[in-house]
Short mmCIF file of C-alpha atoms and ligand atoms in Angstrom, two decimals:
data_model
loop_
_atom_site.label_atom_id
_atom_site.label_comp_id
_atom_site.label_asym_id
_atom_site.label_seq_id
_atom_site.Cartn_x
_atom_site.Cartn_y
_atom_site.Cartn_z
CA MET A 394 3.74 -26.26 -2.25
CA ASN A 395 5.06 -23.94 -5.25
CA ILE A 396 4.12 -20.32 -4.77
CA LEU A 397 4.16 -17.29 -7.11
CA ILE A 398 4.56 -13.80 -6.10
CA ILE A 399 3.60 -11.35 -8.88
CA GLY A 400 5.41 -8.25 -8.86
CA GLY A 401 8.89 -6.66 -8.02
CA GLY A 402 9.30 -4.07 -5.47
CA GLY A 403 10.28 -3.93 -1.44
CA ARG A 404 6.81 -5.21 -0.75
CA GLU A 405 7.44 -8.45 -3.02
CA HIS A 406 10.73 -9.01 -1.50
CA ALA A 407 9.35 -8.84 1.91
CA LEU A 408 6.28 -11.05 0.97
CA ALA A 409 9.11 -13.81 -0.18
CA ASP A 410 10.84 -13.45 2.79
CA LYS A 411 8.22 -14.22 5.13
CA LEU A 412 6.80 -17.02 2.74
CA ALA A 413 10.23 -18.62 2.03
CA SER A 414 10.38 -19.21 6.10
CA SER A 415 7.07 -21.39 5.65
CA SER A 416 7.64 -25.06 6.15
CA LEU A 417 4.48 -24.80 3.55
CA CYS A 418 6.85 -23.36 0.65
CA THR A 419 8.67 -25.59 -1.55
CA HIS A 420 9.60 -23.55 -4.43
CA LEU A 421 9.47 -19.32 -4.87
CA PHE A 422 8.90 -17.59 -7.93
CA ILE A 423 8.58 -14.22 -8.11
CA SER A 424 7.44 -11.95 -11.39
CA PRO A 425 9.35 -10.20 -12.50
CA GLY A 426 11.41 -9.79 -8.88
CA ASN A 427 14.06 -7.97 -8.20
CA ALA A 428 18.52 -8.63 -7.16
CA GLY A 429 16.73 -9.30 -3.33
CA THR A 430 14.06 -12.29 -4.59
CA ALA A 431 16.70 -13.96 -6.78
CA LEU A 432 18.74 -14.45 -3.51
CA ILE A 433 15.45 -16.78 -1.86
CA GLY A 434 13.67 -17.68 -5.16
CA GLN A 435 13.63 -17.92 -8.82
CA ASN A 436 12.81 -14.69 -10.78
CA LEU A 437 10.59 -15.14 -14.11
CA SER A 438 10.74 -12.46 -16.32
CA ILE A 439 7.18 -11.52 -16.77
CA VAL A 440 5.51 -8.05 -16.92
CA VAL A 441 2.74 -7.90 -13.96
CA ASP A 442 -0.31 -7.48 -16.45
CA ASP A 443 0.89 -10.15 -19.02
CA PHE A 444 -1.59 -12.73 -18.03
CA ALA A 445 -1.02 -15.36 -20.92
CA ALA A 446 2.76 -15.51 -19.79
CA ILE A 447 1.53 -16.20 -16.20
CA LYS A 448 -0.83 -18.80 -16.79
CA THR A 449 2.23 -20.61 -18.93
CA ALA A 450 4.43 -19.98 -15.88
CA VAL A 451 2.11 -21.10 -12.75
CA LEU A 452 1.36 -24.25 -15.24
CA GLY A 453 4.77 -25.11 -16.32
CA ASN A 454 6.11 -24.33 -12.62
CA ALA A 455 2.97 -26.41 -11.08
CA ILE A 456 2.10 -23.25 -8.71
CA GLU A 457 -0.13 -23.80 -6.11
CA LEU A 458 -0.60 -20.28 -4.75
CA VAL A 459 -0.41 -17.02 -6.10
CA ILE A 460 -0.15 -13.84 -4.48
CA VAL A 461 -0.77 -10.69 -6.26
CA GLY A 462 1.46 -7.53 -5.24
CA PRO A 463 0.61 -4.59 -7.08
CA GLU A 464 -3.01 -2.93 -7.97
CA VAL A 465 -2.44 -3.09 -11.57
CA PRO A 466 -3.33 -6.40 -12.40
CA LEU A 467 -5.87 -6.96 -10.19
CA VAL A 468 -7.58 -3.62 -11.36
CA GLU A 469 -7.05 -5.36 -14.69
CA GLY A 470 -8.76 -8.51 -13.68
CA ILE A 471 -6.10 -11.17 -13.17
CA THR A 472 -8.22 -13.01 -10.42
CA ASP A 473 -11.13 -13.07 -12.99
CA PHE A 474 -8.91 -14.34 -15.63
CA PHE A 475 -8.00 -16.98 -13.14
CA SER A 476 -11.73 -17.95 -12.03
CA HIS A 477 -13.08 -18.04 -15.93
CA ASP A 478 -10.08 -20.42 -16.76
CA GLU A 479 -10.94 -23.96 -16.85
CA VAL A 480 -7.49 -24.97 -15.55
CA LEU A 481 -6.43 -21.98 -13.40
CA LYS A 482 -9.79 -21.84 -11.45
CA ASN A 483 -8.75 -24.03 -8.91
CA ILE A 484 -5.34 -22.59 -7.97
CA PRO A 485 -5.69 -20.15 -5.23
CA ILE A 486 -4.83 -16.80 -5.97
CA ILE A 487 -4.72 -14.21 -3.30
CA GLY A 488 -6.55 -10.96 -4.60
CA PRO A 489 -9.71 -9.18 -5.30
CA SER A 490 -11.86 -9.34 -8.31
CA ALA A 491 -11.82 -6.84 -10.84
CA GLU A 492 -14.99 -5.31 -9.35
CA GLY A 493 -13.70 -5.55 -5.44
CA ALA A 494 -10.24 -3.73 -7.07
CA GLN A 495 -12.55 -0.96 -8.01
CA LEU A 496 -12.15 0.00 -4.09
CA GLU A 497 -8.72 1.39 -5.35
CA GLY A 498 -9.07 1.63 -9.19
CA SER A 499 -12.06 4.19 -9.14
CA LYS A 500 -12.22 6.93 -6.41
CA ALA A 501 -15.66 7.82 -7.02
CA TYR A 502 -16.55 3.98 -6.82
CA ALA A 503 -15.01 3.66 -3.28
CA LYS A 504 -16.88 7.04 -2.44
CA GLU A 505 -19.97 5.73 -3.58
CA PHE A 506 -19.73 2.12 -2.02
CA MET A 507 -18.52 4.42 1.35
CA GLY A 508 -21.52 6.17 1.30
CA ARG A 509 -23.70 2.96 0.64
CA HIS A 510 -22.49 1.69 4.03
CA GLY A 511 -22.24 4.79 6.12
CA ILE A 512 -18.51 4.61 6.43
CA PRO A 513 -16.89 7.83 7.49
CA THR A 514 -15.07 10.11 4.44
CA ALA A 515 -14.63 13.20 3.31
CA ALA A 516 -17.90 14.74 1.80
CA TYR A 517 -17.38 15.21 -1.94
CA LYS A 518 -19.11 15.05 -5.63
CA SER A 519 -18.13 13.73 -8.61
CA PHE A 520 -17.73 15.16 -11.97
CA ALA A 521 -17.40 13.64 -15.62
CA GLN A 522 -15.65 15.28 -18.58
CA ASP A 523 -18.54 16.72 -19.87
CA GLN A 524 -19.38 18.39 -16.37
CA LEU A 525 -16.72 21.28 -16.41
CA ASN A 526 -19.02 23.96 -15.96
CA GLU A 527 -20.88 22.30 -13.17
CA ALA A 528 -17.58 21.67 -11.68
CA LEU A 529 -16.27 25.28 -11.43
CA ASP A 530 -19.71 25.93 -10.18
CA TYR A 531 -19.26 23.98 -7.23
CA LEU A 532 -15.63 25.13 -6.82
CA SER A 533 -16.84 28.83 -7.02
CA VAL A 534 -18.82 27.98 -3.71
CA HIS A 535 -16.45 25.36 -1.87
CA ALA A 536 -14.68 25.87 1.31
CA TYR A 537 -10.71 26.23 1.03
CA PRO A 538 -8.26 23.98 0.55
CA VAL A 539 -10.17 21.65 -1.38
CA VAL A 540 -9.03 18.16 -2.29
CA LEU A 541 -8.96 17.22 -6.18
CA LYS A 542 -8.90 13.45 -7.23
CA ALA A 543 -8.19 11.60 -10.53
CA ASP A 544 -10.75 8.96 -10.37
CA GLY A 545 -8.62 6.26 -11.70
CA LEU A 546 -4.88 4.60 -10.90
CA ALA A 547 -2.55 7.52 -11.53
CA ALA A 548 0.44 6.31 -9.81
CA GLY A 549 -0.41 8.19 -6.31
CA LYS A 550 0.00 11.50 -8.72
CA GLY A 551 -3.58 12.14 -8.97
CA VAL A 552 -4.38 13.90 -5.98
CA LEU A 553 -4.14 17.70 -5.66
CA ILE A 554 -4.55 20.09 -2.81
CA CYS A 555 -5.76 23.72 -3.79
CA HIS A 556 -5.79 26.49 -1.64
CA THR A 557 -7.78 29.03 -3.82
CA LYS A 558 -10.43 29.05 -6.37
CA GLU A 559 -8.22 30.11 -9.11
CA GLU A 560 -5.83 27.37 -8.67
CA ALA A 561 -8.64 24.67 -8.18
CA GLN A 562 -10.49 25.85 -10.78
CA TYR A 563 -7.08 25.86 -13.27
CA GLU A 564 -6.77 22.46 -12.00
CA ILE A 565 -10.17 21.07 -12.98
CA ARG A 566 -9.61 22.17 -16.43
CA GLU A 567 -6.56 20.60 -16.62
CA MET A 568 -7.29 17.16 -15.23
CA LEU A 569 -10.95 17.02 -17.08
CA SER A 570 -9.01 17.37 -20.08
CA GLY A 571 -6.12 14.53 -19.51
CA LYS A 572 -3.86 15.69 -17.12
CA PHE A 573 -3.59 12.34 -15.83
CA GLY A 574 -4.89 10.86 -18.88
CA SER A 575 -8.01 8.77 -18.96
CA ALA A 576 -7.19 8.39 -15.31
CA SER A 577 -8.65 11.94 -14.68
CA ALA A 578 -11.67 11.88 -17.27
CA THR A 579 -14.01 11.74 -14.03
CA VAL A 580 -12.61 13.88 -10.96
CA VAL A 581 -13.88 13.63 -7.65
CA ILE A 582 -13.97 17.09 -5.32
CA GLU A 583 -13.83 16.56 -1.77
CA GLU A 584 -13.78 18.36 1.50
CA PHE A 585 -9.97 18.49 2.62
CA LEU A 586 -9.72 17.04 6.10
CA SER A 587 -7.36 18.12 8.47
CA GLY A 588 -5.78 15.50 11.15
CA ILE A 589 -2.91 12.85 11.16
CA GLU A 590 -2.99 9.73 8.88
CA PHE A 591 -2.20 6.18 9.13
CA SER A 592 -3.35 2.89 7.76
CA VAL A 593 -4.71 -0.53 8.93
CA PHE A 594 -4.88 -3.52 7.06
CA ALA A 595 -7.02 -6.45 7.04
CA LEU A 596 -7.12 -9.64 5.10
CA THR A 597 -10.38 -11.10 4.20
CA ASP A 598 -11.57 -14.24 2.76
CA GLY A 599 -15.07 -12.31 1.62
CA ASN A 600 -16.95 -13.50 4.78
CA HIS A 601 -14.44 -13.30 7.76
CA TYR A 602 -11.33 -10.93 8.41
CA VAL A 603 -7.90 -11.24 10.37
CA LEU A 604 -6.39 -8.01 11.06
CA LEU A 605 -2.68 -6.81 10.53
CA PRO A 606 -0.93 -4.38 12.26
CA GLU A 607 -1.42 -0.64 11.50
CA ALA A 608 1.41 1.40 9.96
CA LYS A 609 2.21 5.20 9.19
CA ASP A 610 3.79 5.82 6.01
CA TYR A 611 5.75 8.76 4.91
CA LYS A 612 5.16 10.18 1.65
CA ARG A 613 6.54 13.39 0.96
CA ILE A 614 10.21 13.16 -0.55
CA GLY A 615 11.37 15.72 2.19
CA GLU A 616 12.29 16.01 5.95
CA GLY A 617 9.35 17.25 7.95
CA ASP A 618 6.67 16.10 5.03
CA GLN A 619 8.05 18.64 2.44
CA GLY A 620 8.05 18.49 -1.06
CA LEU A 621 6.46 16.21 -3.72
CA ASN A 622 4.75 12.77 -2.97
CA THR A 623 6.46 9.61 -3.83
CA GLY A 624 5.19 5.80 -3.42
CA GLY A 625 6.49 5.89 0.50
CA MET A 626 9.73 6.89 1.81
CA GLY A 627 9.42 5.00 5.27
CA ALA A 628 7.23 3.44 7.32
CA VAL A 629 6.80 2.32 11.22
CA SER A 630 4.50 -0.29 12.89
CA PRO A 631 3.19 0.05 15.31
CA VAL A 632 1.78 3.62 15.34
CA PRO A 633 1.96 4.88 18.85
CA PHE A 634 -1.48 7.14 18.92
CA VAL A 635 -3.42 4.48 17.30
CA ASP A 636 -4.32 3.17 20.55
CA LYS A 637 -7.02 0.44 21.81
CA GLU A 638 -9.90 3.17 21.76
CA VAL A 639 -8.88 4.22 18.25
CA TYR A 640 -8.28 1.25 16.91
CA GLU A 641 -11.65 -0.39 18.09
CA LYS A 642 -13.34 2.82 16.46
CA VAL A 643 -11.84 1.86 13.46
CA VAL A 644 -12.97 -1.73 13.49
CA ARG A 645 -16.50 -0.60 13.99
CA GLN A 646 -17.27 2.13 11.79
CA VAL A 647 -14.34 1.37 9.00
CA ILE A 648 -13.46 -2.23 8.79
CA GLU A 649 -16.65 -4.26 9.68
CA PRO A 650 -18.93 -1.91 7.39
CA THR A 651 -16.34 -2.47 4.49
CA ILE A 652 -16.07 -6.16 5.03
CA ASP A 653 -19.90 -6.46 5.47
CA GLY A 654 -20.55 -4.33 2.44
CA LEU A 655 -18.23 -6.40 0.25
CA ARG A 656 -20.16 -9.55 1.45
CA VAL A 657 -23.66 -8.22 1.19
CA GLU A 658 -23.05 -6.80 -2.35
CA ASN A 659 -21.62 -10.01 -3.62
CA ILE A 660 -18.16 -8.37 -4.76
CA LYS A 661 -15.62 -11.19 -4.79
CA TYR A 662 -12.68 -10.16 -2.43
CA ARG A 663 -9.93 -12.54 -1.18
CA GLY A 664 -7.37 -10.74 -0.36
CA PHE A 665 -5.63 -7.73 1.59
CA VAL A 666 -7.71 -4.25 2.00
CA PHE A 667 -5.54 -1.35 2.67
CA PHE A 668 -7.58 1.46 4.44
CA GLY A 669 -5.64 4.83 4.25
CA LEU A 670 -7.19 6.75 7.36
CA ILE A 671 -7.05 10.19 9.01
CA LEU A 672 -7.70 10.93 12.83
CA VAL A 673 -10.01 14.11 12.60
CA ASN A 674 -10.86 14.82 16.37
CA GLY A 675 -9.99 11.13 17.77
CA ASP A 676 -12.35 10.01 14.73
CA PRO A 677 -11.46 8.02 11.88
CA TYR A 678 -12.28 9.03 8.21
CA VAL A 679 -10.98 6.70 5.16
CA ILE A 680 -9.20 9.08 2.74
CA GLU A 681 -8.56 5.84 0.18
CA TYR A 682 -8.89 2.21 -0.12
CA ASN A 683 -5.90 0.21 -1.95
CA CYS A 684 -6.90 -3.32 -2.82
CA ARG A 685 -3.35 -4.80 -1.73
CA LEU A 686 -0.72 -4.17 0.57
CA GLY A 687 1.17 -0.76 0.71
CA ASP A 688 4.61 -0.30 -0.29
CA PRO A 689 6.50 0.52 2.19
CA GLU A 690 4.09 -0.55 5.08
CA THR A 691 4.45 -4.30 4.03
CA GLU A 692 8.35 -4.12 4.82
CA ALA A 693 7.33 -2.70 8.48
CA ILE A 694 4.34 -5.10 9.04
CA LEU A 695 5.47 -8.38 7.71
CA PRO A 696 8.84 -8.72 9.95
CA ARG A 697 6.17 -8.28 12.87
CA LEU A 698 4.00 -11.47 11.64
CA ARG A 699 4.30 -14.35 13.51
CA THR A 700 1.53 -16.72 12.24
CA ASP A 701 2.47 -18.33 9.11
CA LEU A 702 1.82 -16.53 6.04
CA VAL A 703 1.01 -19.47 3.86
CA ALA A 704 -1.43 -20.50 6.45
CA LEU A 705 -3.16 -17.70 6.60
CA LEU A 706 -3.55 -17.31 2.73
CA MET A 707 -4.80 -20.77 2.40
CA ALA A 708 -7.41 -19.85 4.95
CA THR A 709 -8.05 -16.99 2.67
CA TRP A 710 -8.66 -18.75 -0.41
CA HIS A 711 -10.51 -21.68 1.49
CA GLY A 712 -13.45 -18.84 3.20
CA THR A 713 -11.80 -20.27 6.85
CA LEU A 714 -10.13 -16.92 8.43
CA ASP A 715 -12.31 -17.37 11.10
CA LYS A 716 -10.35 -20.25 12.22
CA MET A 717 -7.25 -18.33 12.37
CA GLN A 718 -5.12 -16.58 14.92
CA VAL A 719 -2.74 -13.77 14.35
CA GLU A 720 0.23 -13.25 16.50
CA PHE A 721 2.63 -10.35 16.10
CA ASP A 722 5.74 -9.31 17.62
CA ALA A 723 4.89 -6.13 19.81
CA ARG A 724 8.40 -4.76 19.06
CA PHE A 725 8.33 -1.59 16.82
CA ALA A 726 9.44 -1.72 12.94
CA VAL A 727 10.86 0.68 11.36
CA SER A 728 11.56 0.82 7.60
CA ILE A 729 13.70 3.56 5.90
CA ILE A 730 13.55 3.71 1.92
CA LEU A 731 17.10 4.34 0.20
CA ALA A 732 16.18 6.17 -3.06
CA SER A 733 17.85 7.17 -6.26
CA GLY A 734 18.81 11.12 -6.12
CA GLY A 735 16.24 12.98 -8.22
CA TYR A 736 13.47 10.61 -7.32
CA PRO A 737 10.28 11.18 -7.87
CA GLU A 738 11.71 13.16 -10.60
CA ALA A 739 14.23 12.08 -13.11
CA TYR A 740 16.88 10.00 -11.50
CA GLU A 741 19.72 7.85 -13.09
CA LYS A 742 20.22 4.23 -12.75
CA GLY A 743 22.67 1.45 -12.99
CA LYS A 744 24.72 2.69 -9.89
CA VAL A 745 26.57 -0.20 -8.13
CA ILE A 746 25.45 -0.49 -4.62
CA ASN A 747 27.95 -1.67 -2.08
CA GLY A 748 27.59 -2.87 1.43
CA LEU A 749 24.99 -4.83 1.53
CA ASP A 750 27.29 -7.99 3.12
CA LEU A 751 27.91 -5.56 5.90
CA ILE A 752 24.53 -5.42 6.94
CA ALA A 753 23.94 -6.13 10.71
CA GLY A 754 21.21 -6.04 13.00
CA SER A 755 18.63 -4.73 10.22
CA ARG A 756 16.46 -6.44 6.91
CA VAL A 757 17.36 -5.47 3.87
CA TYR A 758 14.42 -5.80 0.84
CA HIS A 759 15.30 -4.79 -2.69
CA ALA A 760 13.04 -2.74 -4.45
CA GLY A 761 14.60 -1.17 -7.51
CA THR A 762 17.51 -3.44 -7.99
CA THR A 763 18.85 -5.91 -10.70
CA GLN A 764 21.78 -8.21 -10.80
CA LYS A 765 24.50 -6.75 -13.65
CA GLU A 766 27.51 -9.22 -14.09
CA ASP A 767 29.17 -9.46 -10.59
CA ALA A 768 27.60 -6.40 -8.86
CA ILE A 769 23.96 -5.52 -7.48
CA VAL A 770 23.16 -1.99 -9.15
CA THR A 771 20.07 0.33 -9.08
CA SER A 772 17.10 -0.01 -11.36
CA GLY A 773 14.16 2.16 -9.64
CA GLY A 774 13.49 5.02 -7.93
CA ARG A 775 13.16 3.49 -4.42
CA VAL A 776 16.01 1.01 -4.18
CA ILE A 777 16.17 -0.74 -0.74
CA ALA A 778 14.39 -0.68 2.15
CA ILE A 779 15.98 -1.08 5.75
CA THR A 780 13.77 -2.78 8.37
CA SER A 781 14.85 -2.72 11.88
CA LEU A 782 12.91 -4.34 14.56
CA ALA A 783 13.29 -2.87 18.47
CA SER A 784 11.57 -2.57 21.64
CA SER A 785 11.73 1.10 21.33
CA LEU A 786 10.99 3.13 18.53
CA GLU A 787 13.92 5.18 19.14
CA GLY A 788 16.07 2.04 19.03
CA ALA A 789 14.16 0.86 15.85
CA ILE A 790 14.84 4.22 14.17
CA GLU A 791 18.47 4.44 15.08
CA GLN A 792 19.34 0.72 14.02
CA SER A 793 17.98 1.49 10.64
CA LEU A 794 19.74 4.96 10.05
CA LEU A 795 22.86 3.22 10.86
CA ASN A 796 22.41 0.58 8.33
CA ALA A 797 21.28 3.39 6.02
CA GLU A 798 24.90 4.59 6.00
CA THR A 799 26.21 1.27 5.65
CA ILE A 800 24.82 0.71 2.01
CA GLN A 801 26.33 3.01 -0.58
CA PHE A 802 25.39 3.75 -3.60
CA GLU A 803 26.23 6.91 -6.21
CA GLY A 804 22.94 9.61 -5.43
CA LYS A 805 21.71 7.54 -2.34
CA TYR A 806 19.24 9.91 -0.65
CA TYR A 807 16.80 8.75 2.20
CA ARG A 808 14.68 10.74 5.13
CA LYS A 809 16.63 10.89 8.31
CA ASP A 810 13.29 12.12 10.19
CA ILE A 811 11.22 8.73 9.73
CA GLY A 812 9.28 7.85 12.74
CA LYS A 813 10.74 10.93 14.82
CA ASP A 814 7.23 12.90 14.50
CA LEU A 815 6.07 10.08 16.49
CA MET A 816 8.63 9.97 19.14
CA GLU A 817 7.94 13.41 19.57
CA ARG A 818 4.17 13.17 19.80
CA SER A 819 4.54 10.25 22.22
CA ARG A 820 6.75 12.20 24.54
CA VAL A 821 4.11 15.21 24.56
CA ASN A 822 1.06 12.86 24.59
CA GLY A 823 2.55 10.15 26.76
CA GLU A 824 1.57 7.45 24.23
CA ARG A 825 3.32 4.11 23.86
P1 AMP B 1993 -4.44 9.21 -1.71
O1 AMP B 1993 -3.98 9.25 -3.12
O2 AMP B 1993 -6.05 9.36 -2.06
O3 AMP B 1993 -4.20 8.86 -0.71
O4 AMP B 1993 -4.25 10.95 -1.52
C1 AMP B 1993 -3.02 11.20 -1.30
C2 AMP B 1993 -2.78 12.11 -0.18
O5 AMP B 1993 -3.43 12.86 -0.21
C3 AMP B 1993 -3.24 11.20 1.19
O6 AMP B 1993 -2.04 10.42 1.97
C4 AMP B 1993 -3.41 12.59 2.14
O7 AMP B 1993 -2.26 12.91 2.54
C5 AMP B 1993 -3.78 13.76 0.57
N1 AMP B 1993 -5.68 13.79 0.93
C6 AMP B 1993 -6.13 12.96 0.23
N2 AMP B 1993 -7.45 13.23 0.46
C7 AMP B 1993 -7.52 14.36 1.43
C8 AMP B 1993 -8.31 15.19 2.16
N3 AMP B 1993 -9.80 14.44 2.09
N4 AMP B 1993 -8.30 15.89 3.19
C9 AMP B 1993 -6.97 15.80 3.35
N5 AMP B 1993 -5.68 15.63 2.79
C10 AMP B 1993 -6.38 14.46 1.83
N1 LIG B 1994 2.80 3.35 0.73
C1 LIG B 1994 1.57 3.70 0.10
C2 LIG B 1994 1.20 2.73 -1.04
O1 LIG B 1994 1.72 1.70 -1.16
O2 LIG B 1994 0.03 2.95 -1.78
#
């Protein structure tokens, strides 16, 4: 079968790699893809939300399965575009409807959904542009720190943690008057939760679901989780502190009520659900939902997947996920991101990447790379993800660090502490 992946980051390269390994996959297309996906499929130069061009590509290349990587086309309604089109409606596409994607596209929507289904999350109140005075009053009596969240998509930048009333009142004015454009026309003010974060992933057909392994992402640019937020600088899977007891609580208190909630509310959802969680005194709370797989979490999760991904995605489309067994490699996967110097602020592009052919014992997933004449050059903030599998967390970390050294480009930056906090925690708490 001919398959199209929409997107062009490390997540999409990891998806491409896994899909290409399936005997069900004939030709793979990636739009727009990167220099890595070009090695295993055909890149199509289409931006992710040009639905008309995607339709032409789907029909022109006899595509029989579409997987949507990033959130923007989902929130903009790509699966509804397919289901409302006489020709496209029978072509399997993996991703929620625009309404389902609101779980990520609107923080206020997600909070209300959790409220209706008794899903644990921080206490909150949301305020629209004409409610500045109410928001200021609310902040004058709130406990600190407090969390301010732009309601809409803000490329991971729309969350501020404010430590004083003055700071919060300043920021709420800025946000409601357009600091994040229309994304902050509504702001959610929520209670600050103190705990340790991790993520779990489910694939649902709208009625049934299968679980994918959990992962821990490292969002900050600096070692020791210091500095600015990024898209993610590394990921580890499995997460040693997510033991059977924690996972069972997550399933019972978060995943099942979410999937049931989507079903009873008749929200069309055939795709991945990403649960961003925080463990507070042993209990999970939802920090956020995403309507897609994470990046770089995917680069740590998919190498562990043993079940045929094409078969899983077709079962998702046909509503038969209850018939599927999902199997995983028990080893640890550690993915480390090599980024352009300066990211997540301004950085230069076009730097020649050397050493890709010298990698041994790790997988290399391209993110911001492009082919320029004979060379592969940087074209984004996050450039390469290096993933290693090993029976110990330490072994996987060391292997990824070794290959992080092997790849060279001017300005290369990466965190050398990915996963090391988990090793220390495991040592102290006797976790796996
Ligand atoms: P989000 O974009 O919702 O994932 O938020 C970005 C980051 O802000 C999260 O990964 C957390 O580290 C932090 N955060 C968000 N909400 C809260 C909260 N209620 N309490 C503590 N930290 C939070
Ligand atoms: N790594 C976090 C995300 O994909 O949103």
